[in-house]
């Protein structure tokens, strides 16, 4: 509706445009003329109307970042994403128009010396958590956290986890990170002792103690502290699983328990072939 300012002899009128996602990424050239009651017209004035499309991107961490995780310890990887739209708007401005990014998992590749497997799901016990905005509020930028406390059976594997902003087309490369789950280590929790962890890890408390020379009191494990299951042995040339088990007086089943990548069916199919300097046989 025109607004008339008689004193200034001026008429103003607003033009409203409703956003339509189907038109996202389209440019329109819009032209106007003013006309008085006598039919006289002004010159034409034009402007370009941009209908932005979402253009979310991940800012952190750096692509191909590498992390180490330990059984029982929580690994938190903070990720930030923003959406400046195809028009290059400031994130806060884009948010007022409903543009807000979200981070989703694209793929997960788990790999050991013997096999690799792909999935679209995070490893067991891993979650991707995003800060919740108040009702009716769009967050831009947004912070998500990959939170993972690995469980027994995941050690000895390296995980390549790739993520993308939600709804991004294939023109955007994913952000991938690598997480190596350390073998023969665990993170103590409340109430743990050498005795309880020895039972859990199929060993003796003296073996545990021998792998943690700085530990003064075997009955007191510090919460969130990383401990070794025992002394770690690195394979030399021409050794096999049975020779290592015989040399150290342990059961082959326990060696497989301590090294889940060896217990994998792919390793079994390769007759548990060991590689020189392969570490972690506790």
mmCIF file of C-alpha atoms in Angstrom:
data_model
loop_
_atom_site.group_PDB
_atom_site.id
_atom_site.type_symbol
_atom_site.label_atom_id
_atom_site.label_comp_id
_atom_site.label_asym_id
_atom_site.label_seq_id
_atom_site.Cartn_x
_atom_site.Cartn_y
_atom_site.Cartn_z
ATOM 1 C CA UNK A 1 0.000 0.000 0.000
ATOM 2 C CA UNK A 2 1.483 3.395 -0.996
ATOM 3 C CA UNK A 3 2.387 5.777 1.843
ATOM 4 C CA UNK A 4 1.819 9.416 0.860
ATOM 5 C CA UNK A 5 3.813 12.255 2.411
ATOM 6 C CA UNK A 6 1.883 15.347 1.226
ATOM 7 C CA UNK A 7 4.283 17.888 2.701
ATOM 8 C CA UNK A 8 7.306 16.374 1.020
ATOM 9 C CA UNK A 9 5.319 15.535 -2.112
ATOM 10 C CA UNK A 10 6.618 11.997 -1.884
ATOM 11 C CA UNK A 11 5.058 8.547 -2.138
ATOM 12 C CA UNK A 12 6.787 5.431 -0.813
ATOM 13 C CA UNK A 13 5.811 1.816 -1.296
ATOM 14 C CA UNK A 14 7.377 -1.407 -0.031
ATOM 15 C CA UNK A 15 7.814 -4.530 -2.121
ATOM 16 C CA UNK A 16 7.816 -7.834 -0.218
ATOM 17 C CA UNK A 17 9.137 -11.082 -1.618
ATOM 18 C CA UNK A 18 8.329 -14.437 0.000
ATOM 19 C CA UNK A 19 11.242 -16.899 -0.087
ATOM 20 C CA UNK A 20 10.585 -19.961 -2.211
ATOM 21 C CA UNK A 21 13.162 -22.748 -1.980
ATOM 22 C CA UNK A 22 12.252 -23.839 -5.509
ATOM 23 C CA UNK A 23 13.635 -20.497 -6.745
ATOM 24 C CA UNK A 24 16.838 -20.692 -4.652
ATOM 25 C CA UNK A 25 19.891 -19.597 -6.606
ATOM 26 C CA UNK A 26 17.834 -17.570 -9.094
ATOM 27 C CA UNK A 27 18.409 -13.884 -9.947
ATOM 28 C CA UNK A 28 15.605 -11.556 -11.025
ATOM 29 C CA UNK A 29 15.927 -8.144 -12.671
ATOM 30 C CA UNK A 30 13.095 -6.011 -11.270
ATOM 31 C CA UNK A 31 12.305 -2.582 -12.825
ATOM 32 C CA UNK A 32 10.010 0.225 -11.611
ATOM 33 C CA UNK A 33 8.531 3.502 -12.834
ATOM 34 C CA UNK A 34 6.561 6.153 -10.971
ATOM 35 C CA UNK A 35 3.472 7.675 -12.587
ATOM 36 C CA UNK A 36 1.452 10.702 -11.461
ATOM 37 C CA UNK A 37 -2.247 11.382 -11.852
ATOM 38 C CA UNK A 38 -1.611 13.081 -15.208
ATOM 39 C CA UNK A 39 0.012 9.985 -16.636
ATOM 40 C CA UNK A 40 3.541 11.390 -16.541
ATOM 41 C CA UNK A 41 6.211 8.788 -15.807
ATOM 42 C CA UNK A 42 9.703 8.862 -14.392
ATOM 43 C CA UNK A 43 12.642 7.056 -15.886
ATOM 44 C CA UNK A 44 12.997 3.386 -15.228
ATOM 45 C CA UNK A 45 14.973 2.241 -12.193
ATOM 46 C CA UNK A 46 16.030 -1.419 -11.918
ATOM 47 C CA UNK A 47 17.636 -3.629 -9.321
ATOM 48 C CA UNK A 48 18.660 -7.252 -9.157
ATOM 49 C CA UNK A 49 16.813 -9.478 -6.708
ATOM 50 C CA UNK A 50 18.921 -12.435 -5.539
ATOM 51 C CA UNK A 51 17.183 -15.520 -4.171
ATOM 52 C CA UNK A 52 20.012 -17.145 -2.179
ATOM 53 C CA UNK A 53 20.410 -20.862 -1.846
ATOM 54 C CA UNK A 54 21.831 -22.669 1.188
ATOM 55 C CA UNK A 55 25.627 -22.972 1.120
ATOM 56 C CA UNK A 56 26.612 -24.608 4.416
ATOM 57 C CA UNK A 57 30.230 -25.496 5.078
ATOM 58 C CA UNK A 58 32.263 -27.076 7.844
ATOM 59 C CA UNK A 59 34.882 -24.784 9.368
ATOM 60 C CA UNK A 60 36.602 -26.970 11.933
ATOM 61 C CA UNK A 61 38.415 -29.221 12.504
ATOM 62 C CA UNK A 62 40.862 -29.227 9.602
ATOM 63 C CA UNK A 63 40.193 -31.885 7.009
ATOM 64 C CA UNK A 64 42.150 -35.131 7.522
ATOM 65 C CA UNK A 65 42.794 -34.323 11.211
ATOM 66 C CA UNK A 66 44.078 -37.309 13.201
ATOM 67 C CA UNK A 67 43.181 -38.376 16.733
ATOM 68 C CA UNK A 68 43.995 -41.206 19.110
ATOM 69 C CA UNK A 69 41.349 -42.736 21.343
ATOM 70 C CA UNK A 70 41.562 -45.191 24.234
ATOM 71 C CA UNK A 71 39.070 -47.772 25.486
ATOM 72 C CA UNK A 72 36.875 -46.072 28.079
ATOM 73 C CA UNK A 73 38.202 -42.516 27.530
ATOM 74 C CA UNK A 74 35.866 -39.987 25.952
ATOM 75 C CA UNK A 75 37.156 -38.380 22.776
ATOM 76 C CA UNK A 76 35.363 -35.110 21.962
ATOM 77 C CA UNK A 77 35.893 -33.544 18.532
ATOM 78 C CA UNK A 78 34.253 -30.128 18.220
ATOM 79 C CA UNK A 79 32.988 -29.186 14.771
ATOM 80 C CA UNK A 80 31.711 -25.808 13.645
ATOM 81 C CA UNK A 81 29.593 -25.154 10.595
ATOM 82 C CA UNK A 82 28.069 -22.020 9.102
ATOM 83 C CA UNK A 83 25.844 -21.054 6.196
ATOM 84 C CA UNK A 84 26.558 -17.741 4.486
ATOM 85 C CA UNK A 85 24.258 -18.724 1.601
ATOM 86 C CA UNK A 86 25.158 -18.309 -2.038
ATOM 87 C CA UNK A 87 24.841 -14.537 -1.536
ATOM 88 C CA UNK A 88 27.673 -14.447 1.014
ATOM 89 C CA UNK A 89 25.535 -13.128 3.869
ATOM 90 C CA UNK A 90 26.831 -12.885 7.405
ATOM 91 C CA UNK A 91 25.726 -16.025 9.294
ATOM 92 C CA UNK A 92 23.608 -14.043 11.771
ATOM 93 C CA UNK A 93 21.841 -12.276 8.902
ATOM 94 C CA UNK A 94 21.294 -15.556 7.051
ATOM 95 C CA UNK A 95 19.817 -17.047 10.220
ATOM 96 C CA UNK A 96 17.059 -14.417 10.286
ATOM 97 C CA UNK A 97 15.905 -15.818 6.940
ATOM 98 C CA UNK A 98 15.972 -19.398 8.204
ATOM 99 C CA UNK A 99 19.380 -20.468 6.928
ATOM 100 C CA UNK A 100 21.090 -22.730 9.460
ATOM 101 C CA UNK A 101 23.580 -25.567 8.922
ATOM 102 C CA UNK A 102 23.477 -29.082 10.324
ATOM 103 C CA UNK A 103 26.236 -31.687 10.361
ATOM 104 C CA UNK A 104 25.535 -35.273 9.287
ATOM 105 C CA UNK A 105 27.667 -38.388 8.934
ATOM 106 C CA UNK A 106 28.430 -39.324 5.335
ATOM 107 C CA UNK A 107 30.516 -42.476 5.749
ATOM 108 C CA UNK A 108 32.677 -44.435 8.179
ATOM 109 C CA UNK A 109 35.550 -46.671 7.104
ATOM 110 C CA UNK A 110 37.149 -48.968 9.690
ATOM 111 C CA UNK A 111 40.538 -50.379 8.751
ATOM 112 C CA UNK A 112 43.105 -52.783 10.215
ATOM 113 C CA UNK A 113 46.136 -54.597 8.847
ATOM 114 C CA UNK A 114 43.796 -57.282 7.529
ATOM 115 C CA UNK A 115 40.577 -55.706 6.382
ATOM 116 C CA UNK A 116 38.493 -52.593 5.902
ATOM 117 C CA UNK A 117 34.752 -52.108 6.160
ATOM 118 C CA UNK A 118 32.534 -49.200 5.213
ATOM 119 C CA UNK A 119 29.317 -48.033 6.827
ATOM 120 C CA UNK A 120 27.002 -45.056 6.942
ATOM 121 C CA UNK A 121 26.702 -45.322 10.734
ATOM 122 C CA UNK A 122 29.023 -44.126 13.466
ATOM 123 C CA UNK A 123 30.915 -46.804 15.419
ATOM 124 C CA UNK A 124 29.129 -48.306 18.400
ATOM 125 C CA UNK A 125 29.150 -45.921 21.401
ATOM 126 C CA UNK A 126 29.934 -42.878 19.199
ATOM 127 C CA UNK A 127 27.413 -40.038 18.898
ATOM 128 C CA UNK A 128 27.130 -36.781 17.002
ATOM 129 C CA UNK A 129 25.555 -34.136 19.221
ATOM 130 C CA UNK A 130 24.465 -30.628 18.231
ATOM 131 C CA UNK A 131 23.604 -27.727 20.494
ATOM 132 C CA UNK A 132 19.871 -27.146 20.495
ATOM 133 C CA UNK A 133 18.622 -23.661 19.723
ATOM 134 C CA UNK A 134 15.647 -22.172 21.594
ATOM 135 C CA UNK A 135 12.261 -22.814 19.939
ATOM 136 C CA UNK A 136 11.783 -20.659 16.860
ATOM 137 C CA UNK A 137 15.464 -19.685 16.703
ATOM 138 C CA UNK A 138 17.816 -20.778 13.913
ATOM 139 C CA UNK A 139 21.452 -21.230 14.907
ATOM 140 C CA UNK A 140 24.071 -20.026 12.463
ATOM 141 C CA UNK A 141 26.884 -20.858 12.970
ATOM 142 C CA UNK A 142 26.288 -24.139 14.767
ATOM 143 C CA UNK A 143 28.521 -26.331 16.940
ATOM 144 C CA UNK A 144 28.398 -30.134 16.862
ATOM 145 C CA UNK A 145 30.473 -32.583 18.885
ATOM 146 C CA UNK A 146 31.589 -36.042 17.827
ATOM 147 C CA UNK A 147 31.702 -37.826 21.188
ATOM 148 C CA UNK A 148 33.146 -41.323 21.416
ATOM 149 C CA UNK A 149 34.346 -43.505 24.274
ATOM 150 C CA UNK A 150 35.542 -46.638 22.433
ATOM 151 C CA UNK A 151 34.576 -50.041 23.832
ATOM 152 C CA UNK A 152 36.453 -53.331 23.976
ATOM 153 C CA UNK A 153 36.760 -54.833 20.501
ATOM 154 C CA UNK A 154 37.362 -51.547 18.679
ATOM 155 C CA UNK A 155 41.073 -51.243 19.497
ATOM 156 C CA UNK A 156 43.624 -51.983 16.783
ATOM 157 C CA UNK A 157 41.419 -50.334 14.150
ATOM 158 C CA UNK A 158 41.651 -46.911 12.546
ATOM 159 C CA UNK A 159 38.370 -45.215 11.675
ATOM 160 C CA UNK A 160 37.950 -42.680 8.875
ATOM 161 C CA UNK A 161 34.818 -40.674 9.671
ATOM 162 C CA UNK A 162 33.535 -38.288 6.998
ATOM 163 C CA UNK A 163 30.871 -35.628 7.535
ATOM 164 C CA UNK A 164 29.086 -33.063 5.408
ATOM 165 C CA UNK A 165 26.690 -30.203 6.084
ATOM 166 C CA UNK A 166 23.114 -31.409 5.719
ATOM 167 C CA UNK A 167 21.662 -31.106 2.225
ATOM 168 C CA UNK A 168 24.945 -30.225 0.497
ATOM 169 C CA UNK A 169 25.274 -31.395 -3.084
ATOM 170 C CA UNK A 170 28.242 -33.361 -4.389
ATOM 171 C CA UNK A 171 30.074 -30.178 -5.333
ATOM 172 C CA UNK A 172 31.266 -29.881 -1.734
ATOM 173 C CA UNK A 173 34.035 -32.186 -0.498
ATOM 174 C CA UNK A 174 33.344 -33.899 2.844
ATOM 175 C CA UNK A 175 35.364 -33.209 5.966
ATOM 176 C CA UNK A 176 37.067 -36.415 7.121
ATOM 177 C CA UNK A 177 38.972 -37.224 10.272
ATOM 178 C CA UNK A 178 40.928 -40.274 11.387
ATOM 179 C CA UNK A 179 40.597 -41.884 14.814
ATOM 180 C CA UNK A 180 43.058 -44.589 15.823
ATOM 181 C CA UNK A 181 41.816 -46.661 18.748
ATOM 182 C CA UNK A 182 44.896 -47.655 20.716
ATOM 183 C CA UNK A 183 45.374 -51.295 21.573
ATOM 184 C CA UNK A 184 46.466 -52.688 24.960
ATOM 185 C CA UNK A 185 45.370 -49.561 26.816
ATOM 186 C CA UNK A 186 42.330 -48.634 28.878
ATOM 187 C CA UNK A 187 40.979 -45.597 30.647
ATOM 188 C CA UNK A 188 40.218 -46.111 34.338
ATOM 189 C CA UNK A 189 36.776 -45.324 35.686
ATOM 190 C CA UNK A 190 35.510 -44.736 39.204
ATOM 191 C CA UNK A 191 36.096 -47.760 41.415
ATOM 192 C CA UNK A 192 38.623 -49.515 39.165
ATOM 193 C CA UNK A 193 41.629 -51.270 40.680
ATOM 194 C CA UNK A 194 44.421 -53.460 39.335
ATOM 195 C CA UNK A 195 42.500 -56.529 40.481
ATOM 196 C CA UNK A 196 39.208 -55.616 38.794
ATOM 197 C CA UNK A 197 40.880 -54.574 35.543
ATOM 198 C CA UNK A 198 43.050 -57.700 35.511
ATOM 199 C CA UNK A 199 39.912 -59.834 35.590
ATOM 200 C CA UNK A 200 38.303 -57.727 32.877
ATOM 201 C CA UNK A 201 41.362 -57.926 30.597
ATOM 202 C CA UNK A 202 42.160 -61.637 31.130
ATOM 203 C CA UNK A 203 45.477 -61.037 32.858
ATOM 204 C CA UNK A 204 46.988 -60.674 36.336
ATOM 205 C CA UNK A 205 47.394 -57.562 38.446
ATOM 206 C CA UNK A 206 51.173 -58.098 38.474
ATOM 207 C CA UNK A 207 51.246 -58.020 34.662
ATOM 208 C CA UNK A 208 49.202 -54.829 34.716
ATOM 209 C CA UNK A 209 51.539 -53.300 37.251
ATOM 210 C CA UNK A 210 54.597 -54.274 35.199
ATOM 211 C CA UNK A 211 53.193 -52.295 32.292
ATOM 212 C CA UNK A 212 52.648 -49.171 34.420
ATOM 213 C CA UNK A 213 55.942 -48.497 36.173
ATOM 214 C CA UNK A 214 54.904 -45.099 37.546
ATOM 215 C CA UNK A 215 51.926 -46.527 39.419
ATOM 216 C CA UNK A 216 52.575 -46.394 43.178
ATOM 217 C CA UNK A 217 49.394 -47.932 44.594
ATOM 218 C CA UNK A 218 47.886 -50.884 42.663
ATOM 219 C CA UNK A 219 44.620 -50.431 44.542
ATOM 220 C CA UNK A 220 44.192 -46.857 43.377
ATOM 221 C CA UNK A 221 43.647 -46.129 39.698
ATOM 222 C CA UNK A 222 43.063 -42.500 38.823
ATOM 223 C CA UNK A 223 39.827 -41.898 36.981
ATOM 224 C CA UNK A 224 40.275 -40.951 33.285
ATOM 225 C CA UNK A 225 43.955 -41.902 33.480
ATOM 226 C CA UNK A 226 45.264 -44.158 30.676
ATOM 227 C CA UNK A 227 46.898 -47.434 31.724
ATOM 228 C CA UNK A 228 48.611 -50.186 29.756
ATOM 229 C CA UNK A 229 47.176 -53.699 29.899
ATOM 230 C CA UNK A 230 50.759 -54.920 30.366
ATOM 231 C CA UNK A 231 54.118 -54.900 28.597
ATOM 232 C CA UNK A 232 53.680 -54.476 24.852
ATOM 233 C CA UNK A 233 55.626 -56.673 22.459
ATOM 234 C CA UNK A 234 56.483 -55.763 18.847
ATOM 235 C CA UNK A 235 56.697 -58.574 16.329
ATOM 236 C CA UNK A 236 60.019 -59.454 14.713
ATOM 237 C CA UNK A 237 60.577 -61.169 11.382
ATOM 238 C CA UNK A 238 59.231 -64.721 10.873
ATOM 239 C CA UNK A 239 57.199 -64.853 14.089
ATOM 240 C CA UNK A 240 53.692 -66.206 14.326
ATOM 241 C CA UNK A 241 50.925 -66.156 16.904
ATOM 242 C CA UNK A 242 51.671 -69.583 18.374
ATOM 243 C CA UNK A 243 55.381 -68.819 18.861
ATOM 244 C CA UNK A 244 54.602 -65.586 20.668
ATOM 245 C CA UNK A 245 52.032 -67.331 22.879
ATOM 246 C CA UNK A 246 54.507 -70.120 23.723
ATOM 247 C CA UNK A 247 57.389 -67.728 24.407
ATOM 248 C CA UNK A 248 55.424 -65.699 26.948
ATOM 249 C CA UNK A 249 53.358 -68.525 28.391
ATOM 250 C CA UNK A 250 49.965 -67.115 27.438
ATOM 251 C CA UNK A 251 47.022 -68.634 25.651
ATOM 252 C CA UNK A 252 46.515 -67.888 21.964
ATOM 253 C CA UNK A 253 42.897 -67.049 22.810
ATOM 254 C CA UNK A 254 44.106 -64.302 25.145
ATOM 255 C CA UNK A 255 46.383 -62.845 22.453
ATOM 256 C CA UNK A 256 43.327 -62.653 20.210
ATOM 257 C CA UNK A 257 41.323 -61.094 23.069
ATOM 258 C CA UNK A 258 43.964 -58.396 23.565
ATOM 259 C CA UNK A 259 44.233 -57.736 19.788
ATOM 260 C CA UNK A 260 40.727 -57.685 18.268
ATOM 261 C CA UNK A 261 42.078 -56.952 14.778
ATOM 262 C CA UNK A 262 43.767 -60.379 14.937
ATOM 263 C CA UNK A 263 40.532 -61.988 16.114
ATOM 264 C CA UNK A 264 38.746 -60.607 13.052
ATOM 265 C CA UNK A 265 37.579 -63.180 10.518
ATOM 266 C CA UNK A 266 39.707 -61.491 7.841
ATOM 267 C CA UNK A 267 42.847 -62.086 9.938
ATOM 268 C CA UNK A 268 41.787 -65.679 10.495
ATOM 269 C CA UNK A 269 41.415 -66.129 6.729
ATOM 270 C CA UNK A 270 45.043 -64.968 6.398
ATOM 271 C CA UNK A 271 46.074 -67.528 9.061
ATOM 272 C CA UNK A 272 46.829 -64.728 11.525
ATOM 273 C CA UNK A 273 49.816 -63.570 9.486
ATOM 274 C CA UNK A 274 51.868 -61.157 11.587
ATOM 275 C CA UNK A 275 53.802 -58.226 10.188
ATOM 276 C CA UNK A 276 57.278 -57.218 11.274
ATOM 277 C CA UNK A 277 57.200 -54.541 14.001
ATOM 278 C CA UNK A 278 53.463 -55.059 14.398
ATOM 279 C CA UNK A 279 52.899 -53.822 17.927
ATOM 280 C CA UNK A 280 50.371 -54.421 20.621
ATOM 281 C CA UNK A 281 50.662 -58.107 21.515
ATOM 282 C CA UNK A 282 50.326 -57.579 25.263
#
